[in-house]
Short mmCIF file of C-alpha atoms and ligand atoms in Angstrom, two decimals:
data_model
loop_
_atom_site.label_atom_id
_atom_site.label_comp_id
_atom_site.label_asym_id
_atom_site.label_seq_id
_atom_site.Cartn_x
_atom_site.Cartn_y
_atom_site.Cartn_z
CA MET A 223 -30.82 13.74 20.62
CA GLU A 224 -27.29 14.35 19.50
CA SER A 225 -26.36 12.32 16.46
CA ALA A 226 -23.88 9.51 17.02
CA ILE A 227 -20.23 10.22 16.26
CA LYS A 228 -19.07 9.12 12.83
CA ALA A 229 -15.60 8.27 11.54
CA PRO A 230 -13.76 11.39 10.31
CA ARG A 231 -14.18 12.38 6.67
CA GLY A 232 -11.75 10.58 4.39
CA THR A 233 -11.28 7.67 6.80
CA ARG A 234 -13.22 4.46 6.82
CA ASP A 235 -13.70 1.32 8.81
CA VAL A 236 -12.50 -1.68 6.89
CA LEU A 237 -14.84 -4.32 8.27
CA GLY A 238 -14.62 -8.08 8.52
CA ASP A 239 -16.20 -8.60 5.12
CA GLU A 240 -13.23 -6.83 3.53
CA SER A 241 -10.28 -6.57 5.89
CA TRP A 242 -8.90 -9.93 4.76
CA LYS A 243 -8.26 -8.37 1.34
CA TRP A 244 -5.70 -6.05 2.98
CA THR A 245 -4.20 -9.07 4.72
CA HIS A 246 -4.02 -10.88 1.40
CA VAL A 247 -2.12 -8.00 -0.22
CA LEU A 248 0.21 -7.75 2.77
CA ASN A 249 0.86 -11.50 2.70
CA VAL A 250 1.81 -11.34 -0.96
CA CYS A 251 4.12 -8.39 -0.21
CA ARG A 252 5.69 -10.32 2.62
CA GLY A 253 6.35 -13.24 0.29
CA VAL A 254 7.89 -11.05 -2.40
CA ALA A 255 9.95 -9.14 0.19
CA GLY A 256 11.37 -12.45 1.40
CA ASP A 257 12.16 -13.63 -2.13
CA PHE A 258 13.91 -10.36 -2.97
CA GLY A 259 15.78 -10.03 0.32
CA PHE A 260 13.99 -7.03 1.81
CA SER A 261 13.69 -6.93 5.57
CA GLU A 262 10.65 -5.47 7.24
CA VAL A 263 10.91 -2.47 9.53
CA LEU A 264 8.11 -1.15 11.72
CA LEU A 265 8.32 2.62 11.94
CA PRO A 266 6.59 5.30 14.01
CA ILE A 267 3.27 6.64 12.80
CA PHE A 268 4.30 10.16 13.80
CA GLU A 269 7.63 11.87 13.36
CA HIS A 270 9.11 15.31 13.97
CA THR A 271 7.44 17.62 11.45
CA GLU A 272 10.85 18.78 10.30
CA LEU A 273 11.63 15.32 8.92
CA PHE A 274 8.89 15.69 6.34
CA CYS A 275 9.52 19.39 5.65
CA ARG A 276 13.11 18.53 4.81
CA GLY A 277 12.61 14.98 3.56
CA ILE A 278 9.62 15.55 1.26
CA GLY A 279 10.15 19.24 0.60
CA ASP A 280 8.49 22.51 1.59
CA THR A 281 7.17 23.20 -1.88
CA THR A 282 5.35 19.91 -2.41
CA ASP A 283 1.56 19.53 -2.12
CA VAL A 284 2.06 17.00 0.64
CA VAL A 285 3.99 19.38 2.90
CA GLU A 286 2.22 22.59 1.86
CA LYS A 287 -1.35 21.36 2.13
CA GLU A 288 -1.77 17.77 3.20
CA MET A 289 -0.01 17.18 6.51
CA TYR A 290 -1.69 16.34 9.79
CA THR A 291 0.51 18.38 12.09
CA PHE A 292 -0.01 18.91 15.79
CA ILE A 293 1.83 20.23 18.80
CA ASP A 294 2.27 17.56 21.45
CA LYS A 295 2.09 18.14 25.19
CA GLY A 296 5.84 18.74 25.24
CA ASP A 297 5.42 21.62 22.78
CA ARG A 298 7.02 19.75 19.90
CA SER A 299 5.64 19.86 16.40
CA MET A 300 4.73 16.35 15.27
CA THR A 301 3.19 15.09 12.04
CA LEU A 302 1.30 11.91 11.21
CA ARG A 303 3.39 10.32 8.48
CA PRO A 304 2.13 11.12 4.97
CA GLU A 305 4.59 8.61 3.43
CA LEU A 306 7.42 6.31 4.49
CA THR A 307 10.57 7.16 2.53
CA ALA A 308 11.73 9.95 4.84
CA SER A 309 11.20 7.73 7.89
CA MET A 310 13.06 4.86 6.23
CA VAL A 311 16.07 7.06 5.51
CA ARG A 312 15.94 8.55 9.01
CA SER A 313 15.90 5.05 10.47
CA TYR A 314 18.80 3.96 8.24
CA LEU A 315 20.85 6.91 9.45
CA GLU A 316 19.80 6.67 13.08
CA HIS A 317 20.78 3.00 13.28
CA ASP A 318 23.98 3.52 11.34
CA MET A 319 23.01 0.98 8.70
CA ARG A 320 25.84 2.38 6.58
CA ARG A 321 28.09 0.04 8.52
CA ALA A 322 26.23 -3.02 7.26
CA PRO A 323 27.01 -4.47 3.84
CA GLN A 324 25.30 -2.34 1.20
CA PRO A 325 22.71 -2.18 -0.15
CA VAL A 326 20.28 -2.23 2.73
CA LYS A 327 16.88 -3.36 1.49
CA LEU A 328 13.95 -2.37 3.66
CA TRP A 329 10.20 -2.57 3.40
CA SER A 330 7.31 -1.51 5.53
CA ALA A 331 3.56 -1.07 5.38
CA GLY A 332 0.91 0.76 7.31
CA PRO A 333 -1.52 3.66 7.33
CA MET A 334 -0.49 7.08 5.96
CA PHE A 335 -2.27 10.37 6.51
CA ARG A 336 -2.89 13.18 4.06
CA TYR A 337 -5.42 15.97 4.25
CA GLU A 338 -6.83 15.56 0.74
CA ARG A 339 -10.20 15.89 -0.91
CA PRO A 340 -11.65 12.42 -0.40
CA GLN A 341 -12.91 10.57 -3.46
CA LYS A 342 -12.72 7.06 -4.86
CA GLY A 343 -9.16 5.82 -4.38
CA ARG A 344 -8.19 8.92 -2.40
CA TYR A 345 -8.55 9.00 1.37
CA ARG A 346 -7.20 10.91 4.33
CA GLN A 347 -6.03 7.71 5.92
CA PHE A 348 -4.86 5.03 3.53
CA TRP A 349 -2.45 2.11 3.52
CA GLN A 350 0.84 2.05 1.69
CA ILE A 351 3.47 -0.56 1.15
CA ASP A 352 6.94 0.87 0.75
CA PHE A 353 10.14 -0.74 -0.50
CA GLU A 354 13.53 1.00 -0.48
CA ILE A 355 17.06 0.03 -1.52
CA LEU A 356 19.61 2.19 0.26
CA GLY A 357 23.33 2.61 -0.10
CA VAL A 358 23.91 1.89 -3.78
CA SER A 359 23.69 4.08 -6.86
CA SER A 360 23.61 1.34 -9.49
CA PRO A 361 20.76 1.57 -12.03
CA MET A 362 20.23 -2.15 -11.34
CA ALA A 363 18.82 -1.14 -7.94
CA ASP A 364 16.29 1.13 -9.68
CA LEU A 365 15.36 -1.74 -11.92
CA GLU A 366 15.05 -4.10 -8.99
CA THR A 367 12.55 -1.82 -7.23
CA ILE A 368 10.40 -1.79 -10.37
CA ASP A 369 10.78 -5.54 -10.66
CA THR A 370 9.75 -5.92 -7.02
CA SER A 371 6.56 -3.93 -7.49
CA MET A 372 5.71 -5.74 -10.73
CA GLU A 373 6.27 -9.08 -9.02
CA ILE A 374 3.86 -8.09 -6.25
CA TYR A 375 1.24 -7.12 -8.85
CA ARG A 376 1.90 -10.28 -10.85
CA ARG A 377 1.37 -12.50 -7.80
CA LEU A 378 -1.77 -10.57 -6.91
CA GLY A 379 -3.07 -11.12 -10.43
CA LEU A 380 -3.16 -7.42 -11.37
CA THR A 381 -2.97 -6.97 -15.10
CA ASN A 382 -3.14 -4.13 -17.58
CA LEU A 383 -0.49 -2.06 -15.85
CA GLN A 384 1.63 0.58 -17.46
CA VAL A 385 4.97 1.82 -16.18
CA LEU A 386 5.61 5.49 -16.86
CA ILE A 387 9.24 6.42 -16.55
CA ASN A 388 11.40 9.50 -16.77
CA SER A 389 14.61 10.87 -15.38
CA VAL A 390 14.72 14.03 -13.31
CA GLY A 391 18.47 14.41 -13.75
CA CYS A 392 20.65 15.60 -10.91
CA PRO A 393 21.67 18.94 -9.37
CA LYS A 394 24.37 19.18 -12.04
CA CYS A 395 22.14 18.97 -15.11
CA ARG A 396 18.76 20.07 -13.77
CA PRO A 397 19.47 23.83 -13.52
CA ALA A 398 19.99 24.00 -17.29
CA TYR A 399 16.67 22.25 -17.82
CA ARG A 400 14.93 24.51 -15.33
CA ASP A 401 16.20 27.51 -17.29
CA ALA A 402 15.07 25.99 -20.59
CA LEU A 403 11.65 25.36 -19.09
CA LYS A 404 11.36 28.89 -17.76
CA ARG A 405 12.33 30.30 -21.15
CA PHE A 406 9.66 28.09 -22.70
CA PHE A 407 6.95 29.41 -20.35
CA GLU A 408 8.07 33.02 -20.79
CA SER A 409 7.86 32.85 -24.55
CA GLY A 410 4.76 31.93 -26.56
CA PRO A 411 1.34 31.59 -24.89
CA GLY A 412 3.06 30.40 -21.71
CA LEU A 413 2.86 32.11 -18.37
CA GLU A 414 -0.43 34.01 -18.62
CA ALA A 415 -2.34 30.94 -19.75
CA LEU A 416 -1.22 28.80 -16.78
CA CYS A 417 -3.48 28.23 -13.79
CA GLU A 418 -2.95 30.42 -10.74
CA THR A 419 -1.14 27.72 -8.76
CA CYS A 420 1.27 27.15 -11.62
CA ARG A 421 1.96 30.86 -12.02
CA GLY A 422 3.06 30.72 -8.38
CA ARG A 423 5.19 27.66 -9.13
CA PHE A 424 6.99 29.40 -11.96
CA ASP A 425 9.55 31.06 -9.68
CA ARG A 426 9.60 28.63 -6.81
CA ASN A 427 9.56 25.31 -8.60
CA PRO A 428 8.86 25.44 -12.34
CA LEU A 429 9.29 21.68 -12.84
CA ARG A 430 6.12 21.09 -10.90
CA ILE A 431 4.11 22.89 -13.56
CA LEU A 432 4.65 19.77 -15.68
CA ASP A 433 2.90 17.79 -12.97
CA CYS A 434 -0.28 19.94 -12.97
CA LYS A 435 -3.45 18.02 -13.78
CA LYS A 436 -5.46 21.06 -14.99
CA PRO A 437 -6.35 20.84 -18.70
CA GLU A 438 -5.17 24.40 -19.49
CA CYS A 439 -1.73 23.68 -18.06
CA ARG A 440 -1.50 20.26 -19.66
CA GLU A 441 -2.20 21.75 -23.05
CA ILE A 442 0.70 24.15 -22.69
CA THR A 443 3.15 21.66 -21.20
CA GLU A 444 2.43 19.24 -24.06
CA SER A 445 5.09 20.99 -26.13
CA ALA A 446 7.47 21.81 -23.27
CA PRO A 447 11.08 20.71 -23.70
CA ALA A 448 11.89 17.24 -22.37
CA ILE A 449 14.35 16.88 -19.53
CA LEU A 450 15.92 13.89 -21.24
CA ASP A 451 17.46 16.30 -23.76
CA SER A 452 19.26 18.12 -20.94
CA LEU A 453 20.66 15.18 -18.98
CA CYS A 454 24.38 15.05 -18.20
CA CYS A 455 26.30 12.00 -19.44
CA GLU A 456 26.03 10.17 -16.12
CA CYS A 457 22.26 10.64 -15.81
CA ALA A 458 21.71 9.77 -19.47
CA ALA A 459 23.71 6.53 -19.11
CA HIS A 460 21.83 5.65 -15.92
CA PHE A 461 18.49 6.20 -17.64
CA GLU A 462 19.59 4.12 -20.60
CA ASP A 463 20.54 1.22 -18.30
CA VAL A 464 17.22 1.31 -16.47
CA THR A 465 15.09 1.46 -19.62
CA ARG A 466 17.10 -1.30 -21.28
CA GLY A 467 16.56 -3.42 -18.18
CA LEU A 468 12.80 -2.78 -18.20
CA SER A 469 12.35 -4.68 -21.41
CA ARG A 470 14.35 -7.56 -19.95
CA ILE A 471 11.95 -7.85 -17.00
CA GLY A 472 8.95 -7.71 -19.29
CA ALA A 473 7.57 -4.39 -18.06
CA ASP A 474 5.32 -2.43 -20.39
CA ALA A 475 7.03 0.94 -20.00
CA ARG A 476 6.48 4.29 -21.64
CA LEU A 477 8.49 7.45 -21.37
CA ASP A 478 6.54 10.27 -19.72
CA LYS A 479 8.36 13.55 -19.94
CA ARG A 480 5.88 15.17 -17.54
CA LEU A 481 6.82 12.84 -14.72
CA VAL A 482 8.91 15.04 -12.45
CA ARG A 483 9.77 15.66 -8.85
CA GLY A 484 10.67 19.27 -8.36
CA LEU A 485 13.15 18.84 -5.55
CA ASP A 486 16.89 18.68 -5.59
CA TYR A 487 17.23 15.46 -3.67
CA TYR A 488 15.19 13.49 -6.15
CA THR A 489 17.62 12.31 -8.76
CA LYS A 490 17.63 10.32 -11.96
CA THR A 491 14.86 7.71 -12.19
CA ALA A 492 11.23 8.67 -11.53
CA TYR A 493 8.41 6.26 -12.25
CA GLU A 494 4.76 5.64 -11.74
CA ILE A 495 2.65 2.57 -12.40
CA LEU A 496 -0.86 3.16 -13.66
CA ALA A 497 -3.90 0.91 -13.66
CA GLY A 498 -6.50 1.75 -16.29
CA GLU A 499 -9.42 0.79 -14.02
CA LEU A 500 -8.78 3.52 -11.48
CA GLY A 501 -10.01 6.52 -13.46
CA SER A 502 -8.49 9.79 -12.35
CA GLN A 503 -6.85 8.24 -9.25
CA ASN A 504 -5.05 5.84 -11.52
CA ALA A 505 -1.59 5.57 -9.95
CA VAL A 506 -1.09 2.37 -7.99
CA CYS A 507 2.59 3.06 -7.46
CA GLY A 508 5.04 5.94 -7.34
CA GLY A 509 8.78 5.54 -7.10
CA GLY A 510 12.19 6.79 -7.94
CA ARG A 511 15.69 7.66 -6.88
CA TYR A 512 16.59 10.17 -4.19
CA ASP A 513 20.39 10.28 -3.90
CA ASN A 514 20.44 13.54 -1.97
CA LEU A 515 17.64 12.94 0.51
CA ALA A 516 19.81 11.62 3.34
CA GLU A 517 21.84 14.83 3.23
CA ALA A 518 18.68 16.91 3.17
CA ILE A 519 17.66 15.45 6.54
CA GLY A 520 21.09 16.10 8.02
CA GLY A 521 22.94 12.87 7.30
CA PRO A 522 25.86 11.91 5.10
CA SER A 523 25.37 11.20 1.42
CA VAL A 524 23.46 7.93 0.94
CA PRO A 525 22.01 7.00 -2.43
CA GLY A 526 18.57 5.42 -2.40
CA VAL A 527 15.74 4.28 -4.61
CA GLY A 528 12.30 2.87 -3.86
CA PHE A 529 8.57 2.94 -4.35
CA ALA A 530 5.31 3.20 -2.47
CA SER A 531 2.02 1.67 -3.51
CA GLY A 532 -1.46 2.28 -2.13
CA ILE A 533 -3.27 -0.83 -0.87
CA GLU A 534 -6.78 0.64 -1.33
CA ARG A 535 -6.00 1.37 -4.97
CA ILE A 536 -4.60 -2.13 -5.41
CA VAL A 537 -7.77 -3.62 -3.91
CA ILE A 538 -10.06 -1.43 -6.04
CA THR A 539 -8.16 -2.43 -9.17
CA LEU A 540 -8.18 -6.12 -8.30
CA GLU A 541 -11.92 -5.94 -7.71
CA GLY A 542 -12.42 -4.06 -10.97
CA GLN A 543 -10.51 -6.76 -12.82
CA GLY A 544 -12.44 -9.52 -11.08
CA ALA A 545 -9.18 -10.97 -9.73
CA PHE A 546 -8.90 -13.37 -6.83
CA LEU A 547 -8.53 -11.51 -3.55
CA GLY A 548 -7.98 -14.38 -1.21
CA ASP A 549 -10.68 -16.11 0.81
CA LYS A 550 -12.76 -14.65 3.55
CA PRO A 551 -11.61 -16.47 6.67
CA ARG A 552 -14.26 -18.75 8.14
CA VAL A 553 -14.55 -21.39 10.79
CA ASP A 554 -14.81 -25.02 9.71
CA VAL A 555 -17.18 -26.20 12.38
CA TYR A 556 -20.14 -24.60 14.11
CA VAL A 557 -21.46 -26.25 17.24
CA VAL A 558 -25.21 -26.11 17.84
CA THR A 559 -27.13 -27.27 20.93
CA ALA A 560 -30.77 -28.18 21.42
CA SER A 561 -31.11 -26.29 24.67
CA SER A 562 -29.21 -23.70 26.65
CA SER A 563 -28.55 -26.25 29.40
CA LEU A 564 -26.11 -27.86 26.94
CA ALA A 565 -24.19 -24.64 26.31
CA LEU A 566 -21.20 -25.83 28.31
CA GLU A 567 -21.07 -29.04 26.23
CA ALA A 568 -20.94 -26.90 23.11
CA SER A 569 -18.18 -24.68 24.49
CA ALA A 570 -16.18 -27.71 25.58
CA LEU A 571 -16.48 -29.32 22.13
CA ALA A 572 -15.51 -26.08 20.35
CA HIS A 573 -12.53 -25.80 22.71
CA GLU A 574 -11.45 -29.34 21.95
CA LEU A 575 -11.81 -28.89 18.19
CA ARG A 576 -9.76 -25.69 18.23
CA SER A 577 -7.07 -27.44 20.27
CA SER A 578 -6.92 -30.00 17.46
CA GLY A 579 -6.40 -27.20 14.94
CA ILE A 580 -9.98 -27.07 13.66
CA PRO A 581 -11.35 -23.49 13.56
CA SER A 582 -14.69 -23.68 15.38
CA ASP A 583 -17.39 -21.46 16.78
CA THR A 584 -20.59 -21.78 18.75
CA ASP A 585 -23.51 -19.69 19.90
CA TYR A 586 -23.33 -17.88 23.21
CA ALA A 587 -26.58 -16.00 22.91
CA GLY A 588 -28.86 -18.81 24.09
CA ARG A 589 -30.80 -18.74 20.84
CA GLY A 590 -33.16 -21.46 19.70
CA MET A 591 -31.96 -24.30 17.51
CA LYS A 592 -33.35 -22.79 14.31
CA ALA A 593 -31.60 -19.48 14.92
CA GLN A 594 -28.37 -21.32 15.70
CA MET A 595 -28.60 -23.28 12.43
CA LYS A 596 -29.07 -20.00 10.59
CA GLN A 597 -26.03 -18.58 12.34
CA ALA A 598 -24.09 -21.74 11.44
CA ALA A 599 -24.98 -21.35 7.76
CA ALA A 600 -24.00 -17.66 7.85
CA SER A 601 -20.64 -18.52 9.39
CA GLY A 602 -19.74 -20.48 6.27
CA ALA A 603 -18.70 -23.49 8.34
CA GLY A 604 -18.43 -26.71 6.34
CA PHE A 605 -19.74 -28.82 9.22
CA VAL A 606 -22.25 -28.34 11.99
CA CYS A 607 -22.02 -30.40 15.18
CA ILE A 608 -25.37 -30.84 16.88
CA ILE A 609 -25.61 -31.73 20.57
CA GLY A 610 -29.17 -32.58 21.58
CA GLU A 611 -30.47 -34.27 24.72
CA ASP A 612 -30.15 -37.70 23.07
CA GLU A 613 -26.61 -37.06 21.93
CA ALA A 614 -25.64 -35.78 25.36
CA ALA A 615 -27.12 -38.85 27.01
CA SER A 616 -25.48 -41.33 24.62
CA GLY A 617 -22.12 -39.56 24.36
CA THR A 618 -22.47 -38.85 20.67
CA VAL A 619 -22.53 -35.86 18.34
CA SER A 620 -24.54 -35.46 15.14
CA VAL A 621 -22.43 -33.98 12.37
CA LYS A 622 -24.04 -32.35 9.37
CA ASN A 623 -22.03 -31.81 6.22
CA MET A 624 -23.30 -28.43 5.08
CA SER A 625 -22.53 -28.90 1.40
CA SER A 626 -24.06 -32.37 0.95
CA GLY A 627 -26.71 -32.04 3.69
CA GLU A 628 -25.73 -35.50 4.90
CA GLN A 629 -25.94 -36.04 8.67
CA ARG A 630 -24.42 -38.79 10.78
CA SER A 631 -23.94 -39.61 14.40
CA ILE A 632 -20.43 -40.22 15.74
CA PRO A 633 -19.04 -40.93 19.22
CA ARG A 634 -18.30 -37.68 21.03
CA ASP A 635 -14.70 -38.65 21.76
CA GLU A 636 -14.02 -39.28 18.07
CA ALA A 637 -15.38 -35.90 16.98
CA ALA A 638 -12.03 -34.13 16.70
CA SER A 639 -10.28 -36.89 14.76
CA LYS A 640 -13.22 -37.54 12.41
CA LEU A 641 -13.77 -33.86 11.70
CA ALA A 642 -10.07 -33.36 11.05
CA LEU A 643 -10.24 -36.15 8.49
CA TRP A 644 -13.42 -34.92 6.77
CA ARG A 645 -12.10 -31.40 6.71
CA GLU A 646 -8.92 -32.58 5.02
CA GLU A 647 -10.93 -34.54 2.45
CA ARG A 648 -13.06 -31.51 1.76
CA ASN A 649 -10.08 -29.20 1.32
CA ARG A 650 -8.29 -31.60 -0.97
P1 ATP B 292 -1.56 11.17 -6.57
O1 ATP B 292 -0.95 11.86 -7.74
O2 ATP B 292 -2.63 10.18 -6.94
O3 ATP B 292 -1.97 12.11 -5.47
P2 ATP B 292 0.92 10.84 -5.22
O4 ATP B 292 1.94 11.21 -6.22
O5 ATP B 292 0.55 11.81 -4.18
O6 ATP B 292 -0.40 10.27 -5.96
P3 ATP B 292 2.72 9.06 -3.88
O7 ATP B 292 3.08 10.06 -2.85
O8 ATP B 292 3.71 8.71 -4.93
O9 ATP B 292 1.33 9.47 -4.55
O10 ATP B 292 2.22 7.74 -3.13
C1 ATP B 292 2.36 6.44 -3.69
C2 ATP B 292 1.03 5.75 -3.87
O11 ATP B 292 0.22 5.86 -2.71
C3 ATP B 292 0.16 6.31 -4.97
O12 ATP B 292 0.56 5.82 -6.23
C4 ATP B 292 -1.21 5.77 -4.58
O13 ATP B 292 -1.34 4.41 -4.96
C5 ATP B 292 -1.15 5.86 -3.08
N1 ATP B 292 -1.80 7.06 -2.56
C6 ATP B 292 -1.29 8.32 -2.49
N2 ATP B 292 -2.15 9.17 -1.91
C7 ATP B 292 -3.26 8.43 -1.61
C8 ATP B 292 -4.52 8.72 -0.98
N3 ATP B 292 -4.80 9.94 -0.54
N4 ATP B 292 -5.43 7.73 -0.85
C9 ATP B 292 -5.14 6.48 -1.28
N5 ATP B 292 -3.98 6.13 -1.87
C10 ATP B 292 -3.05 7.08 -2.04
MG1 MG B 293 -1.02 13.15 -3.99
#
């Protein structure tokens, strides 16, 4: 026999015993978005491949190795989105949001797709939340994105977070740094000792060598020059404003001179937020400024700054820290019948209770009473309504309080009002 089809590697089914954790995170995000004035946009899951080639960059890992690209039936090259920033900027341009008062603050969430080596906290399909502030170049916008992410984590109860921050300069000051970096690698132990990938990066994109996770490269880049020493006055002042602001918003921030984005349209602020619990996949958030991205995808110049955060990594960290993840949704009432001839009575009562705003369920499988009681206990319902022959004949219902074990008989037509009352008392 052929074996049954499984979910593709790197994807997973988030089942009912867990999916509410994602909902909880999204609800918190929605609350913070509202409080900070971000409006939600729902964007396509696939885009023209070119958007990502130009909007993320040909020399990044994401575009070089991780994209799910396919040719559609109209012979167009499409790609499942690996991130949201490029789509956000495309949408801003396409809908001429430049004509609205600036800044435009947008957020979105959904699944992203990257062909990566799956491991804990790293999947081929994963959820991201994404917040962007478009149309202003003030460092206060950079600060606000960090504040937004920290507020989300604070409300979720995530602790022990560290903000790593750096500046990547701008096309005016970065070339000098790139030269300084190349000189550094060419002299001393440099070039030969780098890993093969980094030797390839040396000509194409030397800044990315700083980003390499391999120990041999990290050892060398430890003493590499810092970009902060090469910043032009404007970038230096911007960085100063952001870092000064970080202490005002209570963020535990540390300068990380290795934090870089090797592409021209990433400018000034770059940051990452780490959670100790995550091990090697320890980034819960990546963000920064990209003042030249809109131009890179064919639009006018629009400054922007934002961040993306992975929901799976947030959930793993919250679980690791033993934080509250919301409650598993459950019904309040489970209706049980003594015989299958009373099934319609049970359905009618459940219907009535739901109409009165009381989440209710019943058994449709025609199981025996004992099995139904077991099902009722498993459902987590606080109350079980029992309809037996006697109850049916006398127009009553027996209600069992599942936490106290107490059982009492009430008139059938008072069931909804009584249960609403008891439920309220219980939830108080
Ligand atoms: P990493 O260095 O861990 O690969 P990244 O720099 O590729 O991260 P970003 O592109 O900045 O990550 O994405 C923002 C956030 O999305 C990350 O901080 C992380 O929380 C999450 N994320 C990225 N890739 C994955 C993945 N494959 N699986 C789960 N979460 C991910
Ligand atoms: Mg990555």
